[in-house]
PDB file of C-alpha atoms in Angstrom:
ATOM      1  CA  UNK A   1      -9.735 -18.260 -93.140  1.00 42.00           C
ATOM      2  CA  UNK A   2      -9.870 -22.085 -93.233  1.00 45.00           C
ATOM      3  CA  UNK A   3     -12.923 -23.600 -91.678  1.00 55.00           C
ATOM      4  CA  UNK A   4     -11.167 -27.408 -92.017  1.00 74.00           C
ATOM      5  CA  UNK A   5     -10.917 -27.841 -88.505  1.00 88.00           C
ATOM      6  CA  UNK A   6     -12.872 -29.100 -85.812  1.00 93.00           C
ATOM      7  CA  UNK A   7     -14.472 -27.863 -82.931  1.00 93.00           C
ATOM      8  CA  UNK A   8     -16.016 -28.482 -79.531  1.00 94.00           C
ATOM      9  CA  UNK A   9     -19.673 -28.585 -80.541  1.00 93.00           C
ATOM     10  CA  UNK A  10     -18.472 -31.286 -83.405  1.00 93.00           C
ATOM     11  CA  UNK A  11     -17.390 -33.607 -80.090  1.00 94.00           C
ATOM     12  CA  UNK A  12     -18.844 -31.961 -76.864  1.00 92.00           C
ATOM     13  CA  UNK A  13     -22.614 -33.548 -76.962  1.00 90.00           C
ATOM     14  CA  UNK A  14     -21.386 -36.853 -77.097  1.00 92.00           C
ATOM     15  CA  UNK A  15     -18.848 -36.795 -74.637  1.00 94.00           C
ATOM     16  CA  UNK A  16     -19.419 -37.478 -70.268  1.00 90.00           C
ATOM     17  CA  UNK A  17     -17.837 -33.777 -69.611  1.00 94.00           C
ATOM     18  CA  UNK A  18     -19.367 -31.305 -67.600  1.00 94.00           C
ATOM     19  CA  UNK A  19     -19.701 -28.054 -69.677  1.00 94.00           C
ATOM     20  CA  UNK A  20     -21.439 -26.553 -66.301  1.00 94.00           C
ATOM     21  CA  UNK A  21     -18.184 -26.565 -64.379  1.00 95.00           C
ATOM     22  CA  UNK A  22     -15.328 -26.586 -66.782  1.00 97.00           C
ATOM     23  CA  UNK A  23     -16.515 -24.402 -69.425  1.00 96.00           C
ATOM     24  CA  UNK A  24     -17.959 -21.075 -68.200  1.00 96.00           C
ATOM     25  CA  UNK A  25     -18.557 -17.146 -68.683  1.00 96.00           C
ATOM     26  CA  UNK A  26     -16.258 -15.737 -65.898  1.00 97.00           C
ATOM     27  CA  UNK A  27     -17.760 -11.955 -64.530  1.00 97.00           C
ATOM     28  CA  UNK A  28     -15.943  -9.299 -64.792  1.00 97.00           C
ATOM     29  CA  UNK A  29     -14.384  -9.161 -61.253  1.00 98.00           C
ATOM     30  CA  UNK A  30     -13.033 -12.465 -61.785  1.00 98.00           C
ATOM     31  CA  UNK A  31     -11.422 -11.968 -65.117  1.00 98.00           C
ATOM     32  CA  UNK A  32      -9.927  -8.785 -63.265  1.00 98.00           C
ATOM     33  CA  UNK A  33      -8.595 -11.203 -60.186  1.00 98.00           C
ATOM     34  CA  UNK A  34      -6.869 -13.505 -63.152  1.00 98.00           C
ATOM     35  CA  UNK A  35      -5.382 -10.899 -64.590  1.00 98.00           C
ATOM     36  CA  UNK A  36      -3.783  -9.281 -61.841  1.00 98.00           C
ATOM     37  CA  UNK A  37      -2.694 -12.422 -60.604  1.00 98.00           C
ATOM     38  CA  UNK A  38      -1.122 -13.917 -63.662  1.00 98.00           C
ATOM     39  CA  UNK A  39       0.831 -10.477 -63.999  1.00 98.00           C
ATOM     40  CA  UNK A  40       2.441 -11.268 -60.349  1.00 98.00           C
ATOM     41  CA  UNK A  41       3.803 -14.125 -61.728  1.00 98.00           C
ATOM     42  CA  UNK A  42       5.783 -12.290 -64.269  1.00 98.00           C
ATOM     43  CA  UNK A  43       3.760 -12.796 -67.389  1.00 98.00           C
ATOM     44  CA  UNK A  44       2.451 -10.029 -69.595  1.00 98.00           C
ATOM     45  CA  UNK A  45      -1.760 -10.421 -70.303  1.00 98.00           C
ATOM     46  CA  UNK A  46      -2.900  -8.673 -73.103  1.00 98.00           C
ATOM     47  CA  UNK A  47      -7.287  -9.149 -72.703  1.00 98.00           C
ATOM     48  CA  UNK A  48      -8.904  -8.883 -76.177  1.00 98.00           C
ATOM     49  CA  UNK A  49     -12.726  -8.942 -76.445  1.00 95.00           C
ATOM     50  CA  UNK A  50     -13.055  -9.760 -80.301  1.00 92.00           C
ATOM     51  CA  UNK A  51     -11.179 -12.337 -82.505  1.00 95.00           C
ATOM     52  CA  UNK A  52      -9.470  -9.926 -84.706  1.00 96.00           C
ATOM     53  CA  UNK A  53      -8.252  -7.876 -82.487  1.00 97.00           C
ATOM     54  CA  UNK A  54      -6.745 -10.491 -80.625  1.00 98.00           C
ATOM     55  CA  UNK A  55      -5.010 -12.043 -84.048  1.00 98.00           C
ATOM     56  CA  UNK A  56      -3.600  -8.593 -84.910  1.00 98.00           C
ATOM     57  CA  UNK A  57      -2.110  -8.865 -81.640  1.00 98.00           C
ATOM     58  CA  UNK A  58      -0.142 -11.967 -82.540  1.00 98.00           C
ATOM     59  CA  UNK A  59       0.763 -11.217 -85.593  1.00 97.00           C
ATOM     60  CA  UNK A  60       2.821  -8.502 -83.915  1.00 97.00           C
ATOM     61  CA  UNK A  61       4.454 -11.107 -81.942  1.00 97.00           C
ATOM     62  CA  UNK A  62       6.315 -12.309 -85.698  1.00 96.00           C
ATOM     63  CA  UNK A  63       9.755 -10.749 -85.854  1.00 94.00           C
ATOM     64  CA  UNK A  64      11.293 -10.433 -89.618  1.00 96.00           C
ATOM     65  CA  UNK A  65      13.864 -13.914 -89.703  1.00 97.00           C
ATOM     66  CA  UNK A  66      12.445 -15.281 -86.849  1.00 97.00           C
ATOM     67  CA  UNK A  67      11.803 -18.573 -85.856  1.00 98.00           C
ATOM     68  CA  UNK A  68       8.000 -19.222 -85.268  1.00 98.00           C
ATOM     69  CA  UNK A  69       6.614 -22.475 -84.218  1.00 98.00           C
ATOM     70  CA  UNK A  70       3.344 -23.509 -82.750  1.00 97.00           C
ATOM     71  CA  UNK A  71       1.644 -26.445 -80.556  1.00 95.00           C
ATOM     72  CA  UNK A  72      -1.846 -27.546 -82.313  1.00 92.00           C
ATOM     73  CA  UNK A  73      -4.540 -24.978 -80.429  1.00 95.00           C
ATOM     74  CA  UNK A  74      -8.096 -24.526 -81.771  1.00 95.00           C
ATOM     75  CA  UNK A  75      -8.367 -21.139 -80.711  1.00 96.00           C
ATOM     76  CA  UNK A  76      -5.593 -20.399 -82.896  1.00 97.00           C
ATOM     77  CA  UNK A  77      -7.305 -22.149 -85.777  1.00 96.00           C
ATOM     78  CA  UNK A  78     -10.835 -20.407 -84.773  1.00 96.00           C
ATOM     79  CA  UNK A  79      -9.014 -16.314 -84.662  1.00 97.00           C
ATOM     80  CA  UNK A  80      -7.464 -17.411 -88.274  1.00 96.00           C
ATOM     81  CA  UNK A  81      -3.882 -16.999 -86.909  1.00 97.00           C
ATOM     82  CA  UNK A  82      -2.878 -20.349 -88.164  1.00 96.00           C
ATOM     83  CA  UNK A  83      -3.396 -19.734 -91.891  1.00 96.00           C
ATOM     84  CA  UNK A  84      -1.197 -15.878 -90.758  1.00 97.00           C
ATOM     85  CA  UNK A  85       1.606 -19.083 -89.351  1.00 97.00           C
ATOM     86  CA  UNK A  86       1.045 -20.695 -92.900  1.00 94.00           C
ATOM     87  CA  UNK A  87       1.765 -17.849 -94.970  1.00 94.00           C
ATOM     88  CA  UNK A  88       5.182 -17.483 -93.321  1.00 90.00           C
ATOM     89  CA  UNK A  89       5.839 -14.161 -94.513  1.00 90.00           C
ATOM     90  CA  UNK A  90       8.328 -12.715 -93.399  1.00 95.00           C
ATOM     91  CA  UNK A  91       9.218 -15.400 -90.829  1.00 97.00           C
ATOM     92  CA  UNK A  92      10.375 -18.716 -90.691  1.00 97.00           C
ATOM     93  CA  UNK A  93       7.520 -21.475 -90.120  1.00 97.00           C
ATOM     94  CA  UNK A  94       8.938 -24.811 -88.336  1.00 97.00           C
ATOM     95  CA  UNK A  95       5.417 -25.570 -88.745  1.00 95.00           C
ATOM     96  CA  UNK A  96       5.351 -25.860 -92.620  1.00 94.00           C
ATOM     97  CA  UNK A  97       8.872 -28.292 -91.934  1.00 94.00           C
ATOM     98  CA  UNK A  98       8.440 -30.348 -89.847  1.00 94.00           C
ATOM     99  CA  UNK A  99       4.850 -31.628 -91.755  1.00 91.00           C
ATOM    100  CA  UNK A 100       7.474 -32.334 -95.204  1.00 94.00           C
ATOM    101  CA  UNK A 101       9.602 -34.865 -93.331  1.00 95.00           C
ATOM    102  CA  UNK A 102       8.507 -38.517 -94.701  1.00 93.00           C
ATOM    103  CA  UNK A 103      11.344 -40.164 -91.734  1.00 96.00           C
ATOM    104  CA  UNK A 104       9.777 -40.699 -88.918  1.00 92.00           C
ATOM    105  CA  UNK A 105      12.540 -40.267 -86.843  1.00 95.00           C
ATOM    106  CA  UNK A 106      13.825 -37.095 -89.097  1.00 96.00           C
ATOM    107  CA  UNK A 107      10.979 -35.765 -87.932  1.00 93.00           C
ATOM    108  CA  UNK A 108      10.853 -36.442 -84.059  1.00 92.00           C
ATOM    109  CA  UNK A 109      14.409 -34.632 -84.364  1.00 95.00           C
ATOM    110  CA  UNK A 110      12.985 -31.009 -86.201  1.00 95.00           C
ATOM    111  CA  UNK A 111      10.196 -31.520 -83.759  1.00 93.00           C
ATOM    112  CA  UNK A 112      12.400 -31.203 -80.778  1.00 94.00           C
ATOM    113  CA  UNK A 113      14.400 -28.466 -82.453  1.00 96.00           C
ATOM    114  CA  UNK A 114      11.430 -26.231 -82.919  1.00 96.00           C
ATOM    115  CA  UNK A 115      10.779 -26.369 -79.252  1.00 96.00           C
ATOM    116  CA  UNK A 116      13.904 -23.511 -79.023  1.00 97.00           C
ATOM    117  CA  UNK A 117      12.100 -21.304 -81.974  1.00 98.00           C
ATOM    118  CA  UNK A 118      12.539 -17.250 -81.277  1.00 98.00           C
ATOM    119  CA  UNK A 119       8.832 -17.406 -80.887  1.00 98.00           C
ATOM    120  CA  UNK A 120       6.404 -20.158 -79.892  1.00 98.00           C
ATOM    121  CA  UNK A 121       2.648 -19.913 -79.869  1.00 98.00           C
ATOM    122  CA  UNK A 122       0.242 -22.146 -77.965  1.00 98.00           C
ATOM    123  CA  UNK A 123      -2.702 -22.261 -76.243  1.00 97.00           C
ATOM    124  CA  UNK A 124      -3.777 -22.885 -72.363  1.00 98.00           C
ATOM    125  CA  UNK A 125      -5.954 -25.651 -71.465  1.00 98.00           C
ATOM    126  CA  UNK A 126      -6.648 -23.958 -68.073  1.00 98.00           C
ATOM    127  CA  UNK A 127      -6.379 -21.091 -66.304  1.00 98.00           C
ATOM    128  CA  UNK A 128      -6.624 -20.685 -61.965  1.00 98.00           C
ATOM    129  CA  UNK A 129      -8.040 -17.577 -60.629  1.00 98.00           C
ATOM    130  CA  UNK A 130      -4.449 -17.948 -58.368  1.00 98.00           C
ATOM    131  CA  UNK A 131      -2.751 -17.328 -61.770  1.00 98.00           C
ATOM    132  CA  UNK A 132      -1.542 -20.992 -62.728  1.00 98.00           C
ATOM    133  CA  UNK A 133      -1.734 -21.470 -66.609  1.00 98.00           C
ATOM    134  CA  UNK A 134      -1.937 -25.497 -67.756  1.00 98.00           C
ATOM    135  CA  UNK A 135      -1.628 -27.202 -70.966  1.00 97.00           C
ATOM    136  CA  UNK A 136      -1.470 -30.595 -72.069  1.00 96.00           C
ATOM    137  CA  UNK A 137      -0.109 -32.985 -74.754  1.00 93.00           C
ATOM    138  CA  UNK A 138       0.721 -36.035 -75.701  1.00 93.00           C
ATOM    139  CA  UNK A 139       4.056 -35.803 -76.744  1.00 90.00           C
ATOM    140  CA  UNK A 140       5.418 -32.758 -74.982  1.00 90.00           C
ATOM    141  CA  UNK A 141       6.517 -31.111 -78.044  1.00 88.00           C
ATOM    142  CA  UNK A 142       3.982 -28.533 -77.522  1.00 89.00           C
ATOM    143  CA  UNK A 143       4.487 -28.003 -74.050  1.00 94.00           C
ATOM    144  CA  UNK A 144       8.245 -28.812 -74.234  1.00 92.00           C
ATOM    145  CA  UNK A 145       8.826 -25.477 -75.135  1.00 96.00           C
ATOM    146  CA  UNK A 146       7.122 -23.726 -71.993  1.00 97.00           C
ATOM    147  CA  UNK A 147       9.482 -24.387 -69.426  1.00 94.00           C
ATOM    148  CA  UNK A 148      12.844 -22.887 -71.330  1.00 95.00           C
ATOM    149  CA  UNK A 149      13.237 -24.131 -74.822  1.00 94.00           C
ATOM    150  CA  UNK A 150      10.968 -21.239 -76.589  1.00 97.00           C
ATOM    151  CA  UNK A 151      13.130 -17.759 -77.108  1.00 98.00           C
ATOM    152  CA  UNK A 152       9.712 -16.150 -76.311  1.00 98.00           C
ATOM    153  CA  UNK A 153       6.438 -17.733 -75.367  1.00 98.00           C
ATOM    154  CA  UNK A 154       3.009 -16.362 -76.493  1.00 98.00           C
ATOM    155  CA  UNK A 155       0.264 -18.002 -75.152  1.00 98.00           C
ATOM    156  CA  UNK A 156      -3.052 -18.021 -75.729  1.00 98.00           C
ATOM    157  CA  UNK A 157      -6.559 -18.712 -73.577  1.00 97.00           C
ATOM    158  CA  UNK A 158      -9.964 -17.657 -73.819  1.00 98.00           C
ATOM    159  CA  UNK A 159     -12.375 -16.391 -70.250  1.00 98.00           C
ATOM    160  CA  UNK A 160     -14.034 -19.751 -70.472  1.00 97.00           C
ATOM    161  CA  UNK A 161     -10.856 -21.778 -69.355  1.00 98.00           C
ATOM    162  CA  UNK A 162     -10.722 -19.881 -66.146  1.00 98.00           C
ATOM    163  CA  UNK A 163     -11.338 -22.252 -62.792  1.00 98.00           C
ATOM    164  CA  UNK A 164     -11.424 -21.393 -59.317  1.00 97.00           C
ATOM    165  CA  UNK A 165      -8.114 -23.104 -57.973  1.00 98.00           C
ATOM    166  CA  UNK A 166      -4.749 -25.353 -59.076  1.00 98.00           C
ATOM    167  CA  UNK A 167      -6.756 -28.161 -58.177  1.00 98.00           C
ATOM    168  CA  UNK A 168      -9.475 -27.165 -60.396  1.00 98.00           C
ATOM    169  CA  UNK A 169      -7.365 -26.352 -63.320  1.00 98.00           C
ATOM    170  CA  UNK A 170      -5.602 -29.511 -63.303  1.00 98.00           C
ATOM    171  CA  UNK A 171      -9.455 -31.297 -63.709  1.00 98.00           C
ATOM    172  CA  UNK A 172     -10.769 -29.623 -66.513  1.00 98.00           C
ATOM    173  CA  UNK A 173      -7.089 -30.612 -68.132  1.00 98.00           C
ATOM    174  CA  UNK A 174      -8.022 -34.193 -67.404  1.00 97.00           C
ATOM    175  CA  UNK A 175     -11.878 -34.631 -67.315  1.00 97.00           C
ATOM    176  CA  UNK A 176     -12.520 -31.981 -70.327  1.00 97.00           C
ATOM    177  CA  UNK A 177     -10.173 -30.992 -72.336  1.00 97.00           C
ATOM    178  CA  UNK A 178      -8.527 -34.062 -72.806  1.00 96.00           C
ATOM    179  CA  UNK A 179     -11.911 -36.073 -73.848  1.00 96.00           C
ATOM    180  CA  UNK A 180     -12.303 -32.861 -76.237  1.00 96.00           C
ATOM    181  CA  UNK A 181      -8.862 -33.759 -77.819  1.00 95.00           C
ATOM    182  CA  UNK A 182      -9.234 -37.384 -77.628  1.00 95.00           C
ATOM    183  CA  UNK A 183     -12.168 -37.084 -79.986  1.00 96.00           C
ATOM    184  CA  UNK A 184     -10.355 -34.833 -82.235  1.00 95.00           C
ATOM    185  CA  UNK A 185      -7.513 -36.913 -82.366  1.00 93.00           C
ATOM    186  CA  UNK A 186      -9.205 -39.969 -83.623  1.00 94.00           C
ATOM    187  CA  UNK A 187     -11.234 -37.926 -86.367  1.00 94.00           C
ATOM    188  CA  UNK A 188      -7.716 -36.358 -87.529  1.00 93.00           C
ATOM    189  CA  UNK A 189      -5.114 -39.032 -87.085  1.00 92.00           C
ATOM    190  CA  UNK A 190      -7.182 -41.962 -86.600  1.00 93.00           C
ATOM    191  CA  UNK A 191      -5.731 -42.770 -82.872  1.00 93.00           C
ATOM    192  CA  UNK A 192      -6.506 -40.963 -79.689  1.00 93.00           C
ATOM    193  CA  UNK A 193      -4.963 -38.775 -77.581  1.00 95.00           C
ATOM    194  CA  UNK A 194      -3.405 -38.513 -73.737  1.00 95.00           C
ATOM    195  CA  UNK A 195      -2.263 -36.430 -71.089  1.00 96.00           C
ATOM    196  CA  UNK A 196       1.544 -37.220 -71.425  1.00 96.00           C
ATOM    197  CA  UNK A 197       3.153 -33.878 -70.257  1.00 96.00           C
ATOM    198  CA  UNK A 198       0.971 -31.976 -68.191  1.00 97.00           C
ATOM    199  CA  UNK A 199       2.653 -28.440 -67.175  1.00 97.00           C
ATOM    200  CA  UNK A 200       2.032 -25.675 -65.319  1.00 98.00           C
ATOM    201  CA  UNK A 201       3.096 -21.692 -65.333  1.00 98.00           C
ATOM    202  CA  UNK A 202       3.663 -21.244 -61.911  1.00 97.00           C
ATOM    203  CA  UNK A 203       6.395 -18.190 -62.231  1.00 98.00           C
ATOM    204  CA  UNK A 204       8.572 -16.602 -64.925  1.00 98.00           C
ATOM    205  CA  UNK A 205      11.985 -16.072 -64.097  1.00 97.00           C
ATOM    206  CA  UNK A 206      13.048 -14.492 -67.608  1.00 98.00           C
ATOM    207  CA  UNK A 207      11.716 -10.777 -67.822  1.00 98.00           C
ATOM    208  CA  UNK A 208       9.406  -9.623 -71.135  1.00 97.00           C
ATOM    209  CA  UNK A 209       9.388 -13.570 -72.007  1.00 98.00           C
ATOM    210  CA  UNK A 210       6.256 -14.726 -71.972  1.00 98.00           C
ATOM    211  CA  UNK A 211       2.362 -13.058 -72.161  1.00 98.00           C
ATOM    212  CA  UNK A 212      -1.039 -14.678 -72.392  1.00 98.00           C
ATOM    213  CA  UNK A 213      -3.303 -13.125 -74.930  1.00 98.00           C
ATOM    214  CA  UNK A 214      -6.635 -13.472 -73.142  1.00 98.00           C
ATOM    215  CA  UNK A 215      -9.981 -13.585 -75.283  1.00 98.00           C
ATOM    216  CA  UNK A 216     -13.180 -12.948 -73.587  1.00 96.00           C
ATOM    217  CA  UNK A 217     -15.876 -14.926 -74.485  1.00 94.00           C
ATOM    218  CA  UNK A 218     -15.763 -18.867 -75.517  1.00 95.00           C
ATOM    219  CA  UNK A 219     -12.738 -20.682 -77.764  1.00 95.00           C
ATOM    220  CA  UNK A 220     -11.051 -23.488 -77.894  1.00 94.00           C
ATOM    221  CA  UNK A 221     -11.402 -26.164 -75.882  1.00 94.00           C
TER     222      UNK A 221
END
């Protein structure tokens, strides 16, 4: 597995976040309480306690000829499932694409195009005990695909994302994770980051659509 990426303890000491309320180790009763509510909302959870077993997972999610594309997540990068996007066997990587387009505009266009893949991955930047999930990014062509673009929407979120409340979740989107990605962005592509499409999983309407593959213990950011 590629280790060239970064993480939260590369940014987290020398940021103004608070680790003590954004960035816990849920109990067991409240992981439960998540659960059951996310599944009233019509998404499938799927609770791994170990890396692996949680990347074996999604690499069940790849259909032979489908179309697979992903919004940047470190917990993907961290569970190795990344380099398993990479390899594109057996699928069809919009990934892999999209990065060989020189045109900037060219590319804005197979961006938005890969927002309607058969199967797109991502991860959650926040998850309510009432069952909301939230992500962020800056130019929506992650979280584009949430809503209705994706054919089928895997998402991904680890036990230390979970808040009390709506309210809650929508802070540790703003005062956390975004100075978390911030940071990353300038190391990676030399500018920072910003919330510019902020969206939340309140229901899903389409049946066997979309799951959250939830990893106990601390990823991401």
């Amino acid at each position: 597995m590629s280790d060239d990426y970064y993480t939260k303890d590369d940014f987290v000491d020398d940021l103004e976040v608070d680790a003590s309320r954004f960035d816990t180790a849920p109990d067991e009763e409240t992981i439960e309480t998540v659960v059951s509510n996310v599944e009233d909302r019509n998404i499938d959870v799927h609770v791994f306690d170990d890396g692996d077993e949680a990347r074996e997972h999604l690499r069940e999610q790849l259909p032979d000829g489908a179309t697979v594309m992903d919004g940047h997540s470190t917990t993907l990068e961290e569970i190795g499932f990344t380099d398993d996007l990479e390899d594109g066997d057996g699928f069809e990587y919009l990934g892999a694409q999209v990065q060989e387009i020189d045109d900037d505009e060219e590319r804005a266009e197979a961006r938005r195009e890969a927002t309607t893949a058969d199967v797109f991955f991502d991860s959650v930047n926040a998850i309510a005990e009432s069952g909301e999930l939230l992500g962020a990014n800056a130019l929506g062509n992650g979280v584009g695909a949430w809503a209705f673009g994706a054919k089928n929407l895997v998402l991904v979120g680890s036990t230390n994302k979970i808040v009390a409340d709506f309210d809650a979740a929508v802070e540790r989107v703003r005062e956390y994770a975004y100075p978390l990605e911030d940071a990353r962005a300038q190391e990676v592509y030399g500018q920072g980051s910003v919330v510019g499409k902020l969206v939340s999983m309140e229901y899903e309407r389409v049946d066997d659509r979309t799951q959250l593959v939830l990893l106990e213990g601390d990823h991401g950011f």
